[in-house]
PDB file of C-alpha atoms in Angstrom:
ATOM      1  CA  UNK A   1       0.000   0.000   0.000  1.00  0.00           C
ATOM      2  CA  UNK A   2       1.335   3.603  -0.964  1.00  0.00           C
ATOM      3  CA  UNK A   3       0.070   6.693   0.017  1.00  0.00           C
ATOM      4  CA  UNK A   4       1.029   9.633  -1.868  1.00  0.00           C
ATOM      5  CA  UNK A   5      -0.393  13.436  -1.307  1.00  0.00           C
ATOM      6  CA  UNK A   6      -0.276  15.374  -4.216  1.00  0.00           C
ATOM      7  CA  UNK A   7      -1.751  18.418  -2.172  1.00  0.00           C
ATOM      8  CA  UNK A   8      -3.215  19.322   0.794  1.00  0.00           C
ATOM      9  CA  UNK A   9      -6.659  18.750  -1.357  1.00  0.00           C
ATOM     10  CA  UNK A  10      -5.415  15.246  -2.881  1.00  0.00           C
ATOM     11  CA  UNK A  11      -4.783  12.097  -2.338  1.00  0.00           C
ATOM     12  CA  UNK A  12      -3.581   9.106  -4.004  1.00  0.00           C
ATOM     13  CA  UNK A  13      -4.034   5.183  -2.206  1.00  0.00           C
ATOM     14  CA  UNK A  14      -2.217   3.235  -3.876  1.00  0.00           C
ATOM     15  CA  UNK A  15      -2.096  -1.015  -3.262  1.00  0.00           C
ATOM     16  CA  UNK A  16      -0.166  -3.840  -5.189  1.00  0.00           C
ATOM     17  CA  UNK A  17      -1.677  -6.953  -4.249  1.00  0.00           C
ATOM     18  CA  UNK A  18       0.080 -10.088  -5.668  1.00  0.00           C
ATOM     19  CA  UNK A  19      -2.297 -12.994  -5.615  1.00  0.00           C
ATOM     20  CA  UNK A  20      -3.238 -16.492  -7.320  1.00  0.00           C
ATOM     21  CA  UNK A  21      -6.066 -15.784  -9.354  1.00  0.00           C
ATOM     22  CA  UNK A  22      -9.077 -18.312  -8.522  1.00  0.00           C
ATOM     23  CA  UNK A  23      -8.973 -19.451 -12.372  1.00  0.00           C
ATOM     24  CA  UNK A  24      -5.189 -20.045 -11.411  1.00  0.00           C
ATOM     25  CA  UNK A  25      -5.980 -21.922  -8.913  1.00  0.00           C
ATOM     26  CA  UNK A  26      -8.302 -23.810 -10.802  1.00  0.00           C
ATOM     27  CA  UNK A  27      -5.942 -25.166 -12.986  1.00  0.00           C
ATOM     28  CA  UNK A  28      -3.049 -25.489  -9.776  1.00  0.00           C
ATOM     29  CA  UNK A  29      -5.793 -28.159  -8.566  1.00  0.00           C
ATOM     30  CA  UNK A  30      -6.167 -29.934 -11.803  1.00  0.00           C
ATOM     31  CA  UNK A  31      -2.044 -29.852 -12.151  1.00  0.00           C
ATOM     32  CA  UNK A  32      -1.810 -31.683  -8.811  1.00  0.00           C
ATOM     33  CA  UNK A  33      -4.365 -34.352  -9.303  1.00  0.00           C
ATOM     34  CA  UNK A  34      -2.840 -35.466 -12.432  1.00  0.00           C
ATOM     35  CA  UNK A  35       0.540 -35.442 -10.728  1.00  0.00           C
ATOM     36  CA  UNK A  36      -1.539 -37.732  -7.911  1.00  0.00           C
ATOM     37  CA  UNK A  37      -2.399 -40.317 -10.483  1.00  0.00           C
ATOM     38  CA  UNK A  38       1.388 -40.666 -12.085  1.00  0.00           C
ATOM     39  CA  UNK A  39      -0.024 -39.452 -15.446  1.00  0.00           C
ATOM     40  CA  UNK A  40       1.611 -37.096 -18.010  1.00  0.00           C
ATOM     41  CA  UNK A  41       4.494 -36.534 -15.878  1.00  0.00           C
ATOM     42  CA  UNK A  42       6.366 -34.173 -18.026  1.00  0.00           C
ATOM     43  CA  UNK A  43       3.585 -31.911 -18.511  1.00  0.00           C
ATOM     44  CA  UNK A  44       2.825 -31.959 -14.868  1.00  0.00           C
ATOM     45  CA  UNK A  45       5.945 -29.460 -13.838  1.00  0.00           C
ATOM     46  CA  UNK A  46       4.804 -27.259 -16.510  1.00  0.00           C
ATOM     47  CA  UNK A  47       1.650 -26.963 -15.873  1.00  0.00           C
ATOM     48  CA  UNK A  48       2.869 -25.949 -11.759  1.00  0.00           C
ATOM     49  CA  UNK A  49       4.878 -23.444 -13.345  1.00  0.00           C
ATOM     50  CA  UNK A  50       2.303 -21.730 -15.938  1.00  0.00           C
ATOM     51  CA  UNK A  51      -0.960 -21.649 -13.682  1.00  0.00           C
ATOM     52  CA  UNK A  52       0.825 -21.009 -10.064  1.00  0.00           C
ATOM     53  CA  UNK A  53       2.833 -17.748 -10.828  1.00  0.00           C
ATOM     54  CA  UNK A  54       1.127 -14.787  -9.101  1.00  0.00           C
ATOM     55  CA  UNK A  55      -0.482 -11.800 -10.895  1.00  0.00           C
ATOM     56  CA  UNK A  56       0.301  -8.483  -9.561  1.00  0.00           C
ATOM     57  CA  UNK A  57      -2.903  -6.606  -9.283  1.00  0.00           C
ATOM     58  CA  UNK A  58      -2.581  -2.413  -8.909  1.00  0.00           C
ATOM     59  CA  UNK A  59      -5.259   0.123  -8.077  1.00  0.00           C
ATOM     60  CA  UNK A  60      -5.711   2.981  -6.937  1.00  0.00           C
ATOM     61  CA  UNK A  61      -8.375   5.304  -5.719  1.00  0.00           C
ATOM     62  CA  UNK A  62      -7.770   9.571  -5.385  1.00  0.00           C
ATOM     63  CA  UNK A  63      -9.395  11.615  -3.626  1.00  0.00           C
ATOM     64  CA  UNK A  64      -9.432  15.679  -4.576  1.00  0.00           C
ATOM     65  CA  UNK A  65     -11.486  17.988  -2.156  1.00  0.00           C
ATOM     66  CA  UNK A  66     -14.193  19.118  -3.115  1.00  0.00           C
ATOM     67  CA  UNK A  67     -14.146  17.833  -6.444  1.00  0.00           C
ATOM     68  CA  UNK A  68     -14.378  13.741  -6.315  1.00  0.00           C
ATOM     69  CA  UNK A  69     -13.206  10.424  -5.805  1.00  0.00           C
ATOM     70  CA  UNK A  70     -11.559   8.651  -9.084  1.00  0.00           C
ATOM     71  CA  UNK A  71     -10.812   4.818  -9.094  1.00  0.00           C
ATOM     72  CA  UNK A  72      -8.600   2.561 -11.283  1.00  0.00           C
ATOM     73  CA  UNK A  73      -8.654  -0.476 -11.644  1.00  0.00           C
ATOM     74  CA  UNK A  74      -6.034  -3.395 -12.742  1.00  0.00           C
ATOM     75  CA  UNK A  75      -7.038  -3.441 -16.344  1.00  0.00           C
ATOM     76  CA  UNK A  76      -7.082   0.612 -15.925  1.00  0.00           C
ATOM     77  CA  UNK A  77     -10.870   0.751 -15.617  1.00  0.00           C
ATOM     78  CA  UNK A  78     -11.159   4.496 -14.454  1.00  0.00           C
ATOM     79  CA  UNK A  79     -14.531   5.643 -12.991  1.00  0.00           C
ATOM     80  CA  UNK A  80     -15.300   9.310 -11.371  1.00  0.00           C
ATOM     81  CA  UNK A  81     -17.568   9.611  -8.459  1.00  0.00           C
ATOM     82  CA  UNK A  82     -18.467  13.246  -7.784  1.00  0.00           C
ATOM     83  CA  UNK A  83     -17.821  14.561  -4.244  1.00  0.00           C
ATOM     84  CA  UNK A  84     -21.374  15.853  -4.240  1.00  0.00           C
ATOM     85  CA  UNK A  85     -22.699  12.292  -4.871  1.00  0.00           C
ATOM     86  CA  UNK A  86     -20.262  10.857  -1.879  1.00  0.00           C
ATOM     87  CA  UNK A  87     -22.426  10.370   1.306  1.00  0.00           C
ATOM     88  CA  UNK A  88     -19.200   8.319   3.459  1.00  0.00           C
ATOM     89  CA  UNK A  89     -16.829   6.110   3.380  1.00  0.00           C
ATOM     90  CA  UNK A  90     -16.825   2.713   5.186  1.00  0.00           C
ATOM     91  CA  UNK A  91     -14.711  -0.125   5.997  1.00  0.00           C
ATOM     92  CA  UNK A  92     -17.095  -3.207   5.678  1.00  0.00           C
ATOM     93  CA  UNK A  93     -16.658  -6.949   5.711  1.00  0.00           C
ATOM     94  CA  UNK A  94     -17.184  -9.734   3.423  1.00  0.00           C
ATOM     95  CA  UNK A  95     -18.005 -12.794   5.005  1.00  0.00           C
ATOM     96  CA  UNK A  96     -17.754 -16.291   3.305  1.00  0.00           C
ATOM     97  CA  UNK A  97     -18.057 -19.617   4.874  1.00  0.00           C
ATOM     98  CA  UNK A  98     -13.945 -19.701   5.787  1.00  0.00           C
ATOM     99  CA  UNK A  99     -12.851 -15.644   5.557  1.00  0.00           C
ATOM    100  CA  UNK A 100     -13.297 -12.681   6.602  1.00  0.00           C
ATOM    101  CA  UNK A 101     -12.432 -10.117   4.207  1.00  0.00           C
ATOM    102  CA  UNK A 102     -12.397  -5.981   4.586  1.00  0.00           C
ATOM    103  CA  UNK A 103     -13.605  -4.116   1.993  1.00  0.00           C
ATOM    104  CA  UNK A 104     -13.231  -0.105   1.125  1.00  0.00           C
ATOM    105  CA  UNK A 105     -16.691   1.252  -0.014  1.00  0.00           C
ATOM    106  CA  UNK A 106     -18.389   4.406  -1.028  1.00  0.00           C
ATOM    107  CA  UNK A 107     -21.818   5.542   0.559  1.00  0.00           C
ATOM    108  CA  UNK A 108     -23.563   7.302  -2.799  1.00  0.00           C
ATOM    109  CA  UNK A 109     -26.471  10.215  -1.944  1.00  0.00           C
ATOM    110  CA  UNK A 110     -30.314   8.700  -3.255  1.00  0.00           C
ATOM    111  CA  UNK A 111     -28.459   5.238  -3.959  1.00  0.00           C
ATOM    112  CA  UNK A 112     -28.415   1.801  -2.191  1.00  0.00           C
ATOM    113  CA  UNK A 113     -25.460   0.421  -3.744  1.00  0.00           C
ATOM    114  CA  UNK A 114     -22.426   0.142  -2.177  1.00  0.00           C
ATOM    115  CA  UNK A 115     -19.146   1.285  -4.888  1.00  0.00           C
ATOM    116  CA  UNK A 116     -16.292  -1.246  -3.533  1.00  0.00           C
ATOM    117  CA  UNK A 117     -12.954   0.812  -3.563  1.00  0.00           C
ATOM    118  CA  UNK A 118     -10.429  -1.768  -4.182  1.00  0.00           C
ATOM    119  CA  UNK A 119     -12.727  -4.263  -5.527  1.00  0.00           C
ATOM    120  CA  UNK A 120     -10.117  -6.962  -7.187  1.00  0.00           C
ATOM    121  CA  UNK A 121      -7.103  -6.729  -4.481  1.00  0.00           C
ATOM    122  CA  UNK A 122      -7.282  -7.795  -1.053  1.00  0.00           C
ATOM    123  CA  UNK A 123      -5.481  -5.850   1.565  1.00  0.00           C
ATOM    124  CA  UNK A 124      -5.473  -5.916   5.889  1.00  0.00           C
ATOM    125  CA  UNK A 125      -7.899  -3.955   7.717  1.00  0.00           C
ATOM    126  CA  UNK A 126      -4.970  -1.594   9.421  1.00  0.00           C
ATOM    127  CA  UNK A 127      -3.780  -0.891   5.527  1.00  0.00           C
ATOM    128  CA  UNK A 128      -8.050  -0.066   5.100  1.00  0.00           C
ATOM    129  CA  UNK A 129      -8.015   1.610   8.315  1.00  0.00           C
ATOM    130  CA  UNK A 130      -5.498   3.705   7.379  1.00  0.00           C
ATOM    131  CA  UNK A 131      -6.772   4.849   4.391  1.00  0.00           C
ATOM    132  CA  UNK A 132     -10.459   5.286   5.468  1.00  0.00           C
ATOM    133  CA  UNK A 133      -8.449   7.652   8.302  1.00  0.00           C
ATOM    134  CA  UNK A 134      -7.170  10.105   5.961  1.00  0.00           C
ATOM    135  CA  UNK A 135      -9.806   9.795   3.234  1.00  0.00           C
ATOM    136  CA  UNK A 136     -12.082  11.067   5.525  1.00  0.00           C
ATOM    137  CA  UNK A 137     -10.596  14.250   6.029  1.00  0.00           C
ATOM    138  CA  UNK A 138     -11.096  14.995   2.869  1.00  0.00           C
ATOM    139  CA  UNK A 139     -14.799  13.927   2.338  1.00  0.00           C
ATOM    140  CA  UNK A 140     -15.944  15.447   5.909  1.00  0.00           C
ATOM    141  CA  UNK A 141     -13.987  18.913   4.971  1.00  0.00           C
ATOM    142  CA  UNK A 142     -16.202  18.564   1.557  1.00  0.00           C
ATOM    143  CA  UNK A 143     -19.550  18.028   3.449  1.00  0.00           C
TER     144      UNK A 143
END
């Protein structure tokens, strides 16, 4: 996680999140249980090596006072939330059956969605904490 201000008015959050992709994953599984059962044995290492590497996932979300909240994505999907739009930031959980997994999220005005910050990295709660912290500042100083 990076934190960068540009000026008192913006900031960038930054996070590089290196992860095995569930499709990855996927394929890891499939890799192994042919390795299990002695077959294609050359192939076998190969296929460890293709479908195990790690992707490196970046995005980043910057906030400028009074003006709005801009995220990117990985595959440099940019959207612009307007700061007049923005009713709060939270820090929320995801549960599943095993995890527990902290999410960033916008609050929009007349809108029951929720707009997930950092929607395809995963990152601690103290990293989230810290940049709900000093996000805020900026979107309370707007309101």
């Amino acid at each position: 996680m990076q934190i960068e201000r540009i000026s008192d008015e913006t900031l960038l959050f930054t996070i590089r999140n290196p992860q095995i992709k569930s499709r990855n994953l996927i394929w890891f599984s499939v890799a192994i249980a042919v390795m299990l059962v002695n077959f294609y044995l050359i192939f076998v290492p190969v296929l460890l090596y293709i479908f195990s590497r790690s992707t490196l996932e970046l995005e980043s979300m910057t906030i400028m006072q009074n003006i709005g909240v801009q995220l990117t994505t990985r595959n440099k999907r940019t959207r612009f939330i307007e700061m007049s739009k923005v009713l709060d930031l939270v820090v929320i959980e995801h549960l599943t059956i095993f995890t527990v997994e902290p999410y960033l999220a916008l609050l929009l005005k007349d809108s029951e969605k929720l707009i997930v910050c950092f929607p395809e990295s995963t990152t601690s709660c103290k990293n989230l904490t810290e940049i709900w912290r000093e996000s805020r500042k900026l979107i309370n100083a707007t309101a």
